[in-house]
PDB file of C-alpha atoms in Angstrom:
ATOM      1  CA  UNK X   1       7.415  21.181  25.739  1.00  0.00           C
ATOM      2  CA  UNK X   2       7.279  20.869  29.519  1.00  0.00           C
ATOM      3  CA  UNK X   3      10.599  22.034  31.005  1.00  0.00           C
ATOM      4  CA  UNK X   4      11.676  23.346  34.448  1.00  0.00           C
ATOM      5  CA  UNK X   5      15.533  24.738  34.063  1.00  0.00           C
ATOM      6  CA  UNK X   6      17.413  25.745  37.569  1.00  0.00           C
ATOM      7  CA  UNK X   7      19.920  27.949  37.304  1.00  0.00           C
ATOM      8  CA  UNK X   8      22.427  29.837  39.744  1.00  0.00           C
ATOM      9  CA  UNK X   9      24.137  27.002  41.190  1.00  0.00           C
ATOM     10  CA  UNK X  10      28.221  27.191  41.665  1.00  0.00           C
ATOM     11  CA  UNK X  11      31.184  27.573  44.089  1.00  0.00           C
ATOM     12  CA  UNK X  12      30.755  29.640  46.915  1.00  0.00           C
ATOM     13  CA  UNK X  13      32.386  30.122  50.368  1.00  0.00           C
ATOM     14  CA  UNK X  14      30.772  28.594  53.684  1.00  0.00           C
ATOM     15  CA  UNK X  15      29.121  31.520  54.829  1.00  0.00           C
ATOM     16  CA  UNK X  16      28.014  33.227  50.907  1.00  0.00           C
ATOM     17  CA  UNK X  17      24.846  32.888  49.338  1.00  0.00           C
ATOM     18  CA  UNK X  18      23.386  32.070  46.231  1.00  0.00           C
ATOM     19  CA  UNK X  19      20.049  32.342  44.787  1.00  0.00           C
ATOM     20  CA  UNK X  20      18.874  29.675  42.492  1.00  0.00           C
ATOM     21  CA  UNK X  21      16.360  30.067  39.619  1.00  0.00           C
ATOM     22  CA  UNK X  22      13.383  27.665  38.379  1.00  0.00           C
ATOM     23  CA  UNK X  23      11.950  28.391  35.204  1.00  0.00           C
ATOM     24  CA  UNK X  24       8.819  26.866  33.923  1.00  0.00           C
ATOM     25  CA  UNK X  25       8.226  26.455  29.858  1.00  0.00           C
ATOM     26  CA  UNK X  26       5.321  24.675  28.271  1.00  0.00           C
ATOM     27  CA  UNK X  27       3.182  24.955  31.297  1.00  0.00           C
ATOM     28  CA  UNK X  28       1.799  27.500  33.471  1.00  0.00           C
ATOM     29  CA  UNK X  29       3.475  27.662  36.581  1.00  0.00           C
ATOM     30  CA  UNK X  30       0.775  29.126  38.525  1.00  0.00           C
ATOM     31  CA  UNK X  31      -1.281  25.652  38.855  1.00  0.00           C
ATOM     32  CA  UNK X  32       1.237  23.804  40.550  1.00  0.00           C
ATOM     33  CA  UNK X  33       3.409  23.759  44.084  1.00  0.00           C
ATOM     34  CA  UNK X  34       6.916  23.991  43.634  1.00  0.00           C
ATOM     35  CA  UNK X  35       9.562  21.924  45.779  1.00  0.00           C
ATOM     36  CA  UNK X  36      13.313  22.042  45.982  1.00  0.00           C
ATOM     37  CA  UNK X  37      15.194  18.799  46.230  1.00  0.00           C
ATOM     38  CA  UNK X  38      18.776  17.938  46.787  1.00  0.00           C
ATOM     39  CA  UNK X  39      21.453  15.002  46.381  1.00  0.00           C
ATOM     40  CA  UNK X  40      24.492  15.293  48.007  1.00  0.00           C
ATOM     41  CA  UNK X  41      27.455  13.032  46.719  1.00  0.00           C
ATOM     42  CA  UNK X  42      26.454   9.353  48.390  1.00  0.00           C
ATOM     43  CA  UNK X  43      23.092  10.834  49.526  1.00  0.00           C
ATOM     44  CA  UNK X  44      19.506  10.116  48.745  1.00  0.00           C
ATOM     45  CA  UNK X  45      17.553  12.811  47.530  1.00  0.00           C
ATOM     46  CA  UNK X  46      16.201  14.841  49.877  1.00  0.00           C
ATOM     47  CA  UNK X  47      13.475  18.006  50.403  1.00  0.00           C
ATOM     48  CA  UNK X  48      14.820  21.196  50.922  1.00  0.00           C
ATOM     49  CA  UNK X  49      11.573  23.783  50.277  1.00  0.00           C
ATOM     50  CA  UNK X  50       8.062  24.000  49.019  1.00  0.00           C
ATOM     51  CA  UNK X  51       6.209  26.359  48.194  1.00  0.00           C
ATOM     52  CA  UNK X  52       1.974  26.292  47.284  1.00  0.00           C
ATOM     53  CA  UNK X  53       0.564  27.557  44.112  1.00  0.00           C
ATOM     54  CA  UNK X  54      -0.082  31.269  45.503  1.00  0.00           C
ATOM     55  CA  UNK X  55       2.828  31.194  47.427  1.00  0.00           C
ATOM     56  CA  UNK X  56       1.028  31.567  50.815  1.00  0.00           C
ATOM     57  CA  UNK X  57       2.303  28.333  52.375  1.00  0.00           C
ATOM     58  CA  UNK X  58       5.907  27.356  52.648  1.00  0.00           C
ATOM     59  CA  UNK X  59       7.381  24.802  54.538  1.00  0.00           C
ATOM     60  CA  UNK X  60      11.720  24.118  54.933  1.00  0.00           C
ATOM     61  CA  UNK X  61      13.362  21.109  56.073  1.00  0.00           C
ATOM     62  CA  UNK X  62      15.060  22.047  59.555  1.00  0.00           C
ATOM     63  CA  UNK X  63      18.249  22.121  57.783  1.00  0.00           C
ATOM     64  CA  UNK X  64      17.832  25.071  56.063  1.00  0.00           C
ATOM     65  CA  UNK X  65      14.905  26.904  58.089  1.00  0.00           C
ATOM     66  CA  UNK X  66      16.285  30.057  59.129  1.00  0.00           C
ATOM     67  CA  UNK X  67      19.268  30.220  56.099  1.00  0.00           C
ATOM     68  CA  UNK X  68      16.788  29.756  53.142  1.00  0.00           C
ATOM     69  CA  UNK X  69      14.099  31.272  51.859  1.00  0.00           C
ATOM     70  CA  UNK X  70      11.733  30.227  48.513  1.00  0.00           C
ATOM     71  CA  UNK X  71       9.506  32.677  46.829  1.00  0.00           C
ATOM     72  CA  UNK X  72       7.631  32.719  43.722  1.00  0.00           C
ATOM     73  CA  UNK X  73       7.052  35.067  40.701  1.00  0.00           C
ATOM     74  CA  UNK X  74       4.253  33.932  38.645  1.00  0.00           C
ATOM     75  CA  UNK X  75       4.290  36.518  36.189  1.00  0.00           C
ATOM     76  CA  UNK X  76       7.800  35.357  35.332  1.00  0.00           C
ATOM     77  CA  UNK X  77       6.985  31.868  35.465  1.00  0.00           C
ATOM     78  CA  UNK X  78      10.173  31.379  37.791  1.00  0.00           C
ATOM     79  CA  UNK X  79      10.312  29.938  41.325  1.00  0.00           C
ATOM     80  CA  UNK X  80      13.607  30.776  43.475  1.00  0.00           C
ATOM     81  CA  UNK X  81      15.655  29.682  46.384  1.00  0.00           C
ATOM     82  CA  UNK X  82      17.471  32.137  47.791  1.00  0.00           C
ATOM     83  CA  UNK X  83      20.272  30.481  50.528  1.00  0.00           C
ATOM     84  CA  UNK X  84      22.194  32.758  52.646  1.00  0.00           C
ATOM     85  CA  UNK X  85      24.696  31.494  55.378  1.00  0.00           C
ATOM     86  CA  UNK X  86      25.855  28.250  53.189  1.00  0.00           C
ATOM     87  CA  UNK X  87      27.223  25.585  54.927  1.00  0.00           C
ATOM     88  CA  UNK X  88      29.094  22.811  53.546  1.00  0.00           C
ATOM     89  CA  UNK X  89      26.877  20.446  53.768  1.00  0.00           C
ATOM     90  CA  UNK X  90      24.761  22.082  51.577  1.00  0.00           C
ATOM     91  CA  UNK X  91      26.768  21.065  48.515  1.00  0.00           C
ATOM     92  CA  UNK X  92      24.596  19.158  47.032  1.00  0.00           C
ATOM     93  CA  UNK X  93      22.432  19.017  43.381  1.00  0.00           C
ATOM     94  CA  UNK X  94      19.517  21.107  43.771  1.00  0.00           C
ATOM     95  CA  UNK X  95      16.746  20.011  41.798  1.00  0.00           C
ATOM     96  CA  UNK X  96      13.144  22.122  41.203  1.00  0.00           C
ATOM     97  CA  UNK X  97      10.039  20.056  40.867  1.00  0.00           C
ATOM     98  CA  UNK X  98       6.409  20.814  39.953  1.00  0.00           C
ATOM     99  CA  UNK X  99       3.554  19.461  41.855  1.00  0.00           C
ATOM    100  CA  UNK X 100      -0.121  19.733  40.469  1.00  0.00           C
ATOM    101  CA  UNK X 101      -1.451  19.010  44.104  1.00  0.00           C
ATOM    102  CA  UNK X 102      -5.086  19.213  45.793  1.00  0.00           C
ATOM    103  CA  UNK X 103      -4.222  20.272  49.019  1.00  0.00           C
ATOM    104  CA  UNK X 104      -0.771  22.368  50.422  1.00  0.00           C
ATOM    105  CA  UNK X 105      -1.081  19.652  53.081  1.00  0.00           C
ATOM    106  CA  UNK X 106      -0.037  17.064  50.481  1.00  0.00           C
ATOM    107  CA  UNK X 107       2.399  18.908  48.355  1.00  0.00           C
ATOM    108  CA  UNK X 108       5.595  18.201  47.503  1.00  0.00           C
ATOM    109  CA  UNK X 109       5.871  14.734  48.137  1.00  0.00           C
ATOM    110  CA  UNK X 110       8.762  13.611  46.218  1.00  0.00           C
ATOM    111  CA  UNK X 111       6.965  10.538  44.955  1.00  0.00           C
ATOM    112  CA  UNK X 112       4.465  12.726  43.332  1.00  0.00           C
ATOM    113  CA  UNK X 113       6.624  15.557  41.674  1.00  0.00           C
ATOM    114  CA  UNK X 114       5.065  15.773  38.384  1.00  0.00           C
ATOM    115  CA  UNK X 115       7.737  17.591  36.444  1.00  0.00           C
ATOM    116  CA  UNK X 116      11.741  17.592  37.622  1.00  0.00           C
ATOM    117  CA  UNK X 117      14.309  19.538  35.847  1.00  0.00           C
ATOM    118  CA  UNK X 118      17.785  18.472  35.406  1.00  0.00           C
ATOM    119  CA  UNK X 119      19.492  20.189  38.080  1.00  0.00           C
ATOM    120  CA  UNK X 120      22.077  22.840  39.272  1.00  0.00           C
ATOM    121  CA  UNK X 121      25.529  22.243  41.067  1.00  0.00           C
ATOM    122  CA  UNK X 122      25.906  23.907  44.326  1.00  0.00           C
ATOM    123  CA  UNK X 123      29.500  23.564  45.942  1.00  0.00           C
ATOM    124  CA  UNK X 124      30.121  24.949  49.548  1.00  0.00           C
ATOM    125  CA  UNK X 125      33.605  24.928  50.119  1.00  0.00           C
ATOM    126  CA  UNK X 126      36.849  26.780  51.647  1.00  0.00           C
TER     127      UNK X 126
END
């Protein structure tokens, strides 16, 4: 089975942060960039994070730069996005993605996500 399950997602305060979880089964995570997505109620999906294989390149939308911050554990198999200073716009579904990508220049490209998991609720809200 190929499966990515996020994780960590809830209510939280404008202002709190959460850190979500991305686990990889049935494939080895190492071999592929990982993005973070969201949809906001109404929204298209949109790119939140991405990080390269080795975790040496990492790009944020401007939204988030500054507030968020992705990191990898290979040995675990598990990427994360850790999201401090939540605003709420940020309420959203947060997706994880797997890209098998040639360059870091090209990665993430939602078009090209190879594998998506389901998805984790994050509410912002006073």
């Amino acid at each position: 089975q190929l499966q990515l399950v996020e994780s960590g997602g809830g209510l939280v305060q404008p202002g709190g942060s959460l850190r979500l979880s991305c686990a990889a089964s049935g494939f080895t995570l190492d071999y592929y960039a990982i993005g973070w997505f969201r949809q906001a109620p109404g929204k298209e999906r949109e790119g939140v994070s991405c990080i390269s294989r080795s975790g040496g390149t990492t790009n944020y939308a401007d939204s988030v730069k500054g507030r968020f911050t992705i990191s990898r554990d290979n040995a675990e198999n598990t990427v994360y996005l850790q999201m401090n200073s939540l605003k709420p716009e940020d309420t959203a579904i947060y997706y994880c993605a797997a890209d098998k990508i040639t360059t870091v220049q090209a990665m993430c490209v939602m078009p090209y996500m190879d594998y998506w998991g389901k998805g984790t609720l994050v509410t912002v809200s006073s």
